[in-house]
C-alpha positions in Angstrom: 72.9 13.9 12.8 71.5 14.6 16.3 67.9 14.0 15.1 68.9 10.7 13.4 70.7 9.6 16.6 67.7 10.4 18.7 65.4 8.3 16.4 67.7 5.3 16.6 67.9 5.5 20.4 64.1 5.7 20.8 62.7 2.8 22.7 59.4 1.1 21.6 57.4 -0.9 24.1 56.1 -4.2 22.6 52.3 -4.7 22.6 51.6 -7.3 25.3 48.5 -9.3 26.0 47.6 -6.9 28.7 47.4 -4.1 26.2 45.2 -6.2 23.9 42.7 -7.0 26.7 42.6 -3.3 27.7 41.8 -2.2 24.2 39.1 -4.8 23.9 37.5 -3.6 27.2 37.7 0.0 26.0 35.8 -0.9 22.8 33.2 -2.9 24.6 32.6 -0.2 27.2 32.3 2.5 24.5 29.7 0.3 22.6 27.5 -0.2 25.6 27.7 3.4 26.8 26.7 4.6 23.3 23.7 2.3 23.3 22.8 3.4 26.8 22.8 7.1 25.8 20.8 6.4 22.7 18.1 4.7 24.7 18.1 7.5 27.3 17.5 10.3 24.8 15.1 8.5 22.5 11.3 9.2 22.8 9.6 7.4 25.6 6.8 6.1 23.3 8.8 5.0 20.3 6.9 2.9 17.8 7.7 -0.8 17.7 9.8 -1.9 14.7 9.5 -5.1 12.8 12.3 -7.3 11.5 12.7 -5.1 8.4 13.2 -1.9 10.4 9.7 -0.5 9.6 7.7 1.3 12.3 4.4 -0.5 13.1 2.7 2.7 14.3 2.8 4.5 10.9 2.2 1.5 8.7 -0.8 -0.8 7.8 -0.1 -4.5 8.0 -1.8 -7.4 6.2 -1.1 -11.1 6.7 -1.8 -13.4 3.8 -0.7 -17.0 3.7 2.0 -16.5 6.3 3.4 -13.4 4.6 3.2 -10.0 6.1 2.8 -6.9 3.9 3.0 -3.3 5.1 2.8 0.1 3.5 2.7 3.7 4.9 -0.5 4.6 6.7 -0.5 8.2 5.4 -1.8 8.3 1.8 -1.8 4.6 1.2 -3.3 3.1 4.4 -6.7 2.9 5.8 -7.6 6.5 4.7 -6.5 8.9 2.1 -4.3 11.7 3.6 -2.8 13.7 0.7 -2.0 17.4 0.7 -2.3 19.2 -2.6 -1.0 22.7 -3.3 -2.8 24.7 -5.9 -0.7 27.5 -7.5 -2.4 30.9 -7.2 -2.8 32.9 -10.4 -1.1 35.9 -8.8 2.0 34.2 -7.5 3.7 33.3 -10.8 4.2 35.8 -13.6 2.5 34.4 -16.7 0.1 32.1 -15.1 -2.8 34.5 -15.7 -2.0 34.4 -19.4 -2.7 30.6 -19.4 -5.9 31.2 -17.6 -7.4 34.3 -19.3 -5.4 35.1 -22.4 -3.1 38.0 -23.3 -5.8 40.6 -22.7 -7.4 38.9 -19.8 -10.7 38.9 -21.7 -11.5 35.1 -21.4 -13.4 34.1 -18.3 -13.4 30.9 -16.4 -17.2 30.7 -16.9 -16.8 30.7 -20.6 -14.2 28.0 -20.5 -16.1 25.7 -18.1 -18.7 25.1 -20.8 -18.3 22.7 -23.6 -15.5 20.3 -24.6 -12.7 21.5 -22.3 -14.6 22.3 -19.2 -12.7 19.8 -17.1 -9.7 22.1 -16.9 -11.9 24.6 -15.0 -13.9 22.1 -13.0 -10.9 20.2 -11.6 -9.3 23.5 -10.6 -12.4 24.7 -8.8 -12.9 21.3 -7.0 -9.3 21.4 -5.7 -9.7 25.0 -4.4 -12.5 23.7 -2.2 -11.0 20.3 -1.4 -10.2 19.2 2.1 -6.9 17.9 0.7 -5.8 21.3 -0.3 -2.9 22.9 1.6 -1.5 26.4 1.4 2.0 25.4 2.5 4.2 24.2 -0.3 6.6 22.6 2.1 4.0 20.0 3.3 2.4 19.3 -0.1 2.5 15.9 -1.6 1.3 17.1 -5.0 1.2 20.4 -6.8 -1.6 21.4 -9.2 -0.8 23.9 -12.0 -4.1 25.5 -13.2 -4.3 26.5 -16.8 -7.1 26.9 -19.3 -4.7 26.9 -22.2 -6.9 24.9 -24.6 -9.9 27.2 -24.2 -7.7 30.2 -24.3 -6.2 29.1 -27.6 -9.5 28.2 -29.2 -11.0 31.5 -28.2 -8.0 33.5 -29.7 -6.4 34.5 -26.3 -3.0 32.9 -27.1 -1.5 31.3 -30.2 0.6 28.1 -30.1 3.9 30.0 -29.9 2.7 32.1 -27.0 1.4 29.1 -25.1 4.7 27.4 -25.4 6.7 30.4 -24.3 4.4 31.1 -21.4 4.5 27.6 -20.0 8.3 27.7 -20.1 8.3 31.1 -18.3 5.9 29.8 -15.7 7.9 26.6 -15.0 11.1 28.6 -14.6 9.6 30.3 -11.6 8.7 27.1 -9.7 11.5 26.0 -7.3 9.4 23.1 -6.1 9.1 21.9 -9.7 12.8 21.9 -10.1 13.2 20.1 -6.8 11.5 17.0 -8.1 12.0 17.4 -11.8 8.2 18.0 -12.0 7.3 14.5 -10.8 4.9 15.7 -8.2 3.2 18.4 -10.4 -0.1 17.9 -12.1 -1.2 19.4 -15.4 -4.6 19.1 -17.1 -4.7 18.9 -21.0 -8.4 18.2 -21.6 -8.5 17.8 -25.4 -7.7 14.8 -27.5 -4.2 16.1 -28.4 -3.2 16.1 -24.7 0.0 17.7 -23.7 1.0 18.4 -27.4 -0.8 21.7 -26.8 2.4 22.6 -25.0 4.9 22.0 -27.9 7.9 21.6 -25.6 6.2 19.3 -23.2 8.7 16.5 -23.8 11.5 18.7 -22.6 9.9 20.4 -19.6 7.1 18.2 -18.2 7.9 14.7 -19.4 8.1 13.5 -15.7 5.0 15.3 -14.5 1.5 13.8 -14.0 -0.8 14.6 -17.0 -4.6 14.3 -16.9 -6.1 13.9 -20.3 -9.2 12.3 -21.9 -7.6 10.3 -24.7 -4.4 8.4 -24.2 -4.2 7.0 -27.7 -3.8 10.3 -29.5 -0.6 11.6 -31.0 -2.0 14.3 -33.4 0.3 13.2 -36.1 3.4 13.5 -33.8 5.9 10.7 -33.6 5.0 9.8 -30.0 2.0 10.1 -27.7 2.3 12.5 -24.8 0.5 9.9 -22.6 2.6 7.6 -20.3 0.7 4.8 -18.6 3.1 4.7 -15.7 2.3 8.2 -14.5 -0.5 9.8 -16.4 -4.3 9.4 -15.9 -7.2 9.1 -18.3 -10.0 11.3 -17.2 -13.5 11.6 -18.7 -14.2 14.4 -21.1 -16.3 17.2 -19.9 -19.8 16.0 -19.0 -22.5 18.6 -19.4 -23.9 19.7 -16.0 -27.4 19.1 -17.3 -26.7 15.4 -17.3 -25.4 15.2 -13.8 -27.5 17.6 -11.7 -30.7 16.7 -10.1 -34.0 17.9 -11.4 -34.6 18.6 -15.1 -31.7 17.1 -17.1 -30.9 16.7 -20.8 -31.3 12.9 -20.5 -32.2 10.4 -17.9 -29.0 8.3 -17.4 -28.9 5.0 -15.6 -28.2 5.2 -11.9 -24.5 4.7 -11.1 -25.3 1.5 -9.2 -26.6 -0.1 -12.5 -24.0 1.4 -14.8 -21.1 -0.8 -15.8 -19.4 1.5 -18.3 -19.2 5.2 -19.0 -17.6 6.8 -22.1 -18.1 10.2 -23.6 -16.6 12.7 -25.9 -17.6 16.1 -27.2 -16.1 16.9 -30.6 -15.7 15.8 -34.1 -14.8 12.2 -34.9 -11.9 13.2 -37.1 -11.3 9.6 -38.1 -10.0 8.8 -34.6 -10.4 5.1 -33.8 -11.7 5.5 -30.3 -14.4 8.0 -31.3 -15.5 6.0 -34.3 -15.9 3.0 -32.0 -18.2 5.0 -29.8 -20.3 6.0 -32.7 -20.6 2.4 -33.9 -21.5 1.4 -30.4 -24.2 4.0 -30.3 -25.7 2.7 -33.5 -25.4 -0.9 -32.4 -27.1 -0.4 -29.0 -29.5 2.6 -29.5 -31.5 1.5 -26.4 -28.5 1.5 -24.1 -26.5 4.4 -25.5 -27.6 8.0 -25.1 -26.2 10.2 -27.8 -27.2 13.3 -29.6 -25.7 15.7 -32.1 -25.8 19.5 -32.0 -24.8 21.9 -34.6 -23.4 25.2 -33.3 -21.2 28.0 -34.5 -17.8 28.0 -33.1 -15.4 30.8 -33.9 -17.6 31.8 -36.8 -17.4 28.3 -38.3 -20.0 25.6 -38.5 -18.7 22.5 -36.7 -20.7 19.4 -36.0 -20.2 18.2 -32.4 -21.1 14.8 -31.1 -21.8 13.8 -27.5 -21.9 10.2 -26.7 -22.8 8.9 -23.2 -22.5 5.2 -23.0 -24.7 3.7 -20.3 -24.4 0.0 -20.7 
């Protein structure tokens, strides 16, 4: 009862105009003091900001027809400034299997020759690239080296082992999980592309895939190639056609060449390959092509190289 009596006898002071003005002054003072402190502790040489809140210093700007377009300077601006991390064969358990087979008997030098040499050449180029970084935390892209196609064809791993090894390798990559694999690059240098890794659709469907033939499905329901993220690369070009001095053929200079197409392998009824053969027959003076018969895994296989130089 005493508590109830005290509550009833409590006196409330009405909110007057003076209180309202005082509250408004307090809010205004707080606002300006906050702005003052922000400016006092900000860098002395802060970059100017446009009406969209984008820093001018770190962006490239183009004016076209009264419109202003801007994009980040780094990576997309006046110069390329990417950082690519290349996984080392010793840092992930299982990666050596994808490079050299279960017994480690397959060498990179044996895989760099012939149809799937790009898987080795791209790896070697990135190891020497000025864009390479050894710090994962500053990398824009991550390259996963693997010579799996060569290893498979030379008996180093079978399809099941390749699939299991890829899954094992990916499970040890925290930076792969961070982005869902979006910033990781894989090379699948044969016509079947990423289908070599049977579980590709589950594990690397968001990753960047480099492959020479984007129209191939190898009798699967879907192609592993996605035009929004993947890149078509040339099939392996024999060094004898690109190095100076004595070469297998005398190609047109790059300055005079409009198109370049090549493949090394059997036609297998594939539309794109059949079109190249037809083109070679139609323009024999403009298309360099030759056939070589060689034994591969104790089987006679006819390989065709076409180098279109129109």
